[in-house]
């Protein structure tokens, strides 16, 4: 009987330690990937409707100041998967897009393990595109800074691991859905 009691006590203390690790872990590194769409040609003055379908990779570091508030620095690299031409008057193809972001992250708990995420920040972006109009070929490199907003859901599936699905809109008219895996330490 005392051995059973000892085993139960060790299990309870191990669970308490795992729960405390979640609260004490201030650093989070996450890797992710996903899909997105943009209407970049319309936004930049081309008389056409074109949806660029993209896949992307995302790397981020987040520091949790409190369980609800954090700050995030991240990098997203997007590559065009395909283009749906709705009105082919010109040809404006985005080759690749990269962006760095700095954002405040707010997390509202929904249950013991899941929470709602909201990010608001700025992104520095670089869009490399190939433009063709009347047999003219021009490569462009468009850089800028703009707003970034994200909404998402996060699930802590183990003491130091998290999974999240995040929808992000950035100023250069790109919408992405990203699945991230994060590690807390």
Short mmCIF file of C-alpha atoms in Angstrom, two decimals:
data_model
loop_
_atom_site.label_atom_id
_atom_site.label_comp_id
_atom_site.label_asym_id
_atom_site.label_seq_id
_atom_site.Cartn_x
_atom_site.Cartn_y
_atom_site.Cartn_z
CA UNK A 1 0.00 0.00 0.00
CA UNK A 2 2.81 2.43 0.81
CA UNK A 3 4.39 1.73 -2.59
CA UNK A 4 1.14 2.59 -4.35
CA UNK A 5 0.91 5.78 -2.29
CA UNK A 6 4.53 6.63 -3.17
CA UNK A 7 3.92 6.06 -6.90
CA UNK A 8 0.80 8.26 -6.81
CA UNK A 9 2.70 11.04 -5.03
CA UNK A 10 5.53 10.89 -7.59
CA UNK A 11 3.01 11.08 -10.45
CA UNK A 12 1.24 14.07 -8.89
CA UNK A 13 4.53 15.90 -8.37
CA UNK A 14 5.58 15.15 -11.97
CA UNK A 15 2.29 16.60 -13.27
CA UNK A 16 2.69 19.68 -11.11
CA UNK A 17 6.21 20.22 -12.46
CA UNK A 18 4.97 19.96 -16.06
CA UNK A 19 2.23 22.50 -15.38
CA UNK A 20 4.71 24.88 -13.76
CA UNK A 21 7.01 24.59 -16.79
CA UNK A 22 4.26 25.99 -19.02
CA UNK A 23 3.91 29.02 -16.76
CA UNK A 24 7.67 29.55 -16.35
CA UNK A 25 8.61 29.14 -20.02
CA UNK A 26 9.10 32.61 -21.46
CA UNK A 27 10.78 31.72 -24.76
CA UNK A 28 9.02 30.08 -27.72
CA UNK A 29 10.52 29.10 -31.06
CA UNK A 30 8.10 28.04 -33.79
CA UNK A 31 8.34 26.63 -37.30
CA UNK A 32 5.43 26.55 -39.69
CA UNK A 33 4.14 26.29 -43.19
CA UNK A 34 0.96 26.99 -45.05
CA UNK A 35 -0.91 28.39 -48.01
CA UNK A 36 -2.06 31.84 -49.04
CA UNK A 37 -3.47 34.05 -51.79
CA UNK A 38 -2.82 37.60 -52.95
CA UNK A 39 -4.09 40.09 -55.51
CA UNK A 40 -0.76 41.90 -55.81
CA UNK A 41 -1.21 43.05 -59.45
CA UNK A 42 -4.47 44.88 -58.72
CA UNK A 43 -3.01 46.61 -55.68
CA UNK A 44 -0.04 47.88 -57.70
CA UNK A 45 -2.06 49.43 -60.54
CA UNK A 46 -2.28 46.66 -63.14
CA UNK A 47 -5.62 46.46 -64.94
CA UNK A 48 -6.27 42.79 -64.31
CA UNK A 49 -7.61 40.38 -61.81
CA UNK A 50 -5.17 37.69 -60.86
CA UNK A 51 -5.07 35.45 -57.81
CA UNK A 52 -1.60 34.26 -56.88
CA UNK A 53 -1.72 31.00 -54.91
CA UNK A 54 1.28 30.63 -52.61
CA UNK A 55 2.90 28.22 -50.24
CA UNK A 56 5.07 29.61 -47.47
CA UNK A 57 7.43 28.84 -44.61
CA UNK A 58 7.47 30.68 -41.31
CA UNK A 59 10.02 30.92 -38.48
CA UNK A 60 9.37 32.93 -35.31
CA UNK A 61 10.70 33.68 -31.85
CA UNK A 62 8.24 34.83 -29.17
CA UNK A 63 8.95 36.10 -25.67
CA UNK A 64 6.04 35.72 -23.22
CA UNK A 65 6.00 38.67 -20.80
CA UNK A 66 2.89 37.27 -19.07
CA UNK A 67 0.71 34.23 -19.84
CA UNK A 68 -1.48 36.53 -21.99
CA UNK A 69 1.00 38.98 -23.57
CA UNK A 70 4.09 38.39 -25.67
CA UNK A 71 6.27 39.94 -28.34
CA UNK A 72 7.19 38.15 -31.57
CA UNK A 73 9.88 38.49 -34.22
CA UNK A 74 9.35 36.39 -37.31
CA UNK A 75 10.28 35.73 -40.92
CA UNK A 76 7.98 34.43 -43.67
CA UNK A 77 9.13 33.27 -47.12
CA UNK A 78 6.43 32.81 -49.78
CA UNK A 79 6.76 31.19 -53.19
CA UNK A 80 4.08 31.16 -55.89
CA UNK A 81 2.44 27.77 -56.37
CA UNK A 82 0.15 28.86 -59.21
CA UNK A 83 -1.75 31.78 -60.69
CA UNK A 84 -5.43 31.96 -61.56
CA UNK A 85 -5.88 34.52 -64.35
CA UNK A 86 -9.32 36.10 -64.32
CA UNK A 87 -8.67 38.83 -66.92
CA UNK A 88 -5.41 38.27 -68.89
CA UNK A 89 -4.66 41.74 -70.30
CA UNK A 90 -1.13 41.82 -68.95
CA UNK A 91 1.10 39.35 -67.20
CA UNK A 92 2.20 40.15 -63.67
CA UNK A 93 3.68 37.15 -61.92
CA UNK A 94 5.00 37.32 -58.40
CA UNK A 95 8.12 35.20 -58.10
CA UNK A 96 8.71 35.32 -54.36
CA UNK A 97 7.87 37.35 -51.28
CA UNK A 98 9.73 37.60 -48.00
CA UNK A 99 8.75 39.54 -44.90
CA UNK A 100 10.10 40.22 -41.42
CA UNK A 101 7.61 41.04 -38.69
CA UNK A 102 7.56 42.53 -35.21
CA UNK A 103 4.25 42.01 -33.44
CA UNK A 104 2.55 42.13 -30.07
CA UNK A 105 0.78 38.84 -29.31
CA UNK A 106 -2.30 38.56 -27.09
CA UNK A 107 -3.54 35.15 -25.98
CA UNK A 108 -7.04 34.66 -24.51
CA UNK A 109 -7.54 31.22 -22.88
CA UNK A 110 -10.47 29.20 -24.20
CA UNK A 111 -9.79 26.12 -22.06
CA UNK A 112 -6.93 24.73 -19.99
CA UNK A 113 -4.93 23.82 -23.12
CA UNK A 114 -6.26 26.01 -25.94
CA UNK A 115 -6.37 29.74 -26.49
CA UNK A 116 -7.34 32.40 -29.03
CA UNK A 117 -4.42 34.38 -30.53
CA UNK A 118 -4.41 37.95 -31.80
CA UNK A 119 -1.30 39.58 -33.31
CA UNK A 120 -0.86 43.19 -34.30
CA UNK A 121 2.39 44.58 -35.63
CA UNK A 122 4.45 45.80 -38.53
CA UNK A 123 6.05 43.87 -41.38
CA UNK A 124 8.92 44.83 -43.67
CA UNK A 125 8.30 43.08 -47.01
CA UNK A 126 10.12 42.48 -50.28
CA UNK A 127 8.11 41.43 -53.37
CA UNK A 128 10.03 40.22 -56.43
CA UNK A 129 7.79 40.09 -59.52
CA UNK A 130 8.06 39.52 -63.27
CA UNK A 131 5.93 41.94 -65.30
CA UNK A 132 5.11 41.46 -68.98
CA UNK A 133 3.07 43.95 -70.99
CA UNK A 134 3.01 44.18 -74.83
CA UNK A 135 6.13 42.00 -75.19
CA UNK A 136 8.04 44.08 -72.62
CA UNK A 137 9.64 42.19 -69.75
CA UNK A 138 10.46 43.98 -66.49
CA UNK A 139 11.66 42.48 -63.22
CA UNK A 140 10.62 44.51 -60.20
CA UNK A 141 11.70 44.52 -56.60
CA UNK A 142 9.12 46.24 -54.39
CA UNK A 143 9.98 46.86 -50.73
CA UNK A 144 7.96 48.50 -48.01
CA UNK A 145 6.69 48.51 -44.46
CA UNK A 146 3.09 47.92 -43.50
CA UNK A 147 0.61 46.67 -40.96
CA UNK A 148 0.21 43.03 -40.02
CA UNK A 149 -2.77 41.46 -38.27
CA UNK A 150 -3.31 37.84 -37.31
CA UNK A 151 -6.04 35.76 -35.70
CA UNK A 152 -5.53 32.19 -34.62
CA UNK A 153 -5.98 29.26 -32.31
CA UNK A 154 -3.24 27.69 -30.19
CA UNK A 155 -3.21 24.29 -28.47
CA UNK A 156 -0.63 23.24 -25.84
CA UNK A 157 -0.46 19.49 -26.42
CA UNK A 158 2.50 18.74 -24.12
CA UNK A 159 4.27 20.65 -21.35
CA UNK A 160 6.70 22.42 -23.69
CA UNK A 161 5.03 22.00 -27.09
CA UNK A 162 2.31 23.93 -28.85
CA UNK A 163 0.45 23.80 -32.16
CA UNK A 164 -1.31 26.78 -33.73
CA UNK A 165 -3.35 27.67 -36.80
CA UNK A 166 -3.02 31.36 -37.67
CA UNK A 167 -4.66 33.51 -40.37
CA UNK A 168 -2.51 36.55 -41.28
CA UNK A 169 -3.14 39.61 -43.44
CA UNK A 170 -0.20 41.80 -44.48
CA UNK A 171 -0.28 45.21 -46.20
CA UNK A 172 0.93 44.03 -49.60
CA UNK A 173 -2.44 42.26 -49.95
CA UNK A 174 -1.50 38.76 -48.96
CA UNK A 175 -3.68 36.43 -46.90
CA UNK A 176 -2.08 33.33 -45.40
CA UNK A 177 -3.10 30.39 -43.24
CA UNK A 178 -0.18 28.91 -41.31
CA UNK A 179 0.17 25.76 -39.20
CA UNK A 180 2.94 26.22 -36.59
CA UNK A 181 4.67 23.90 -34.17
CA UNK A 182 6.32 25.65 -31.24
CA UNK A 183 8.72 24.70 -28.47
CA UNK A 184 8.73 26.53 -25.12
CA UNK A 185 11.84 26.82 -22.98
#
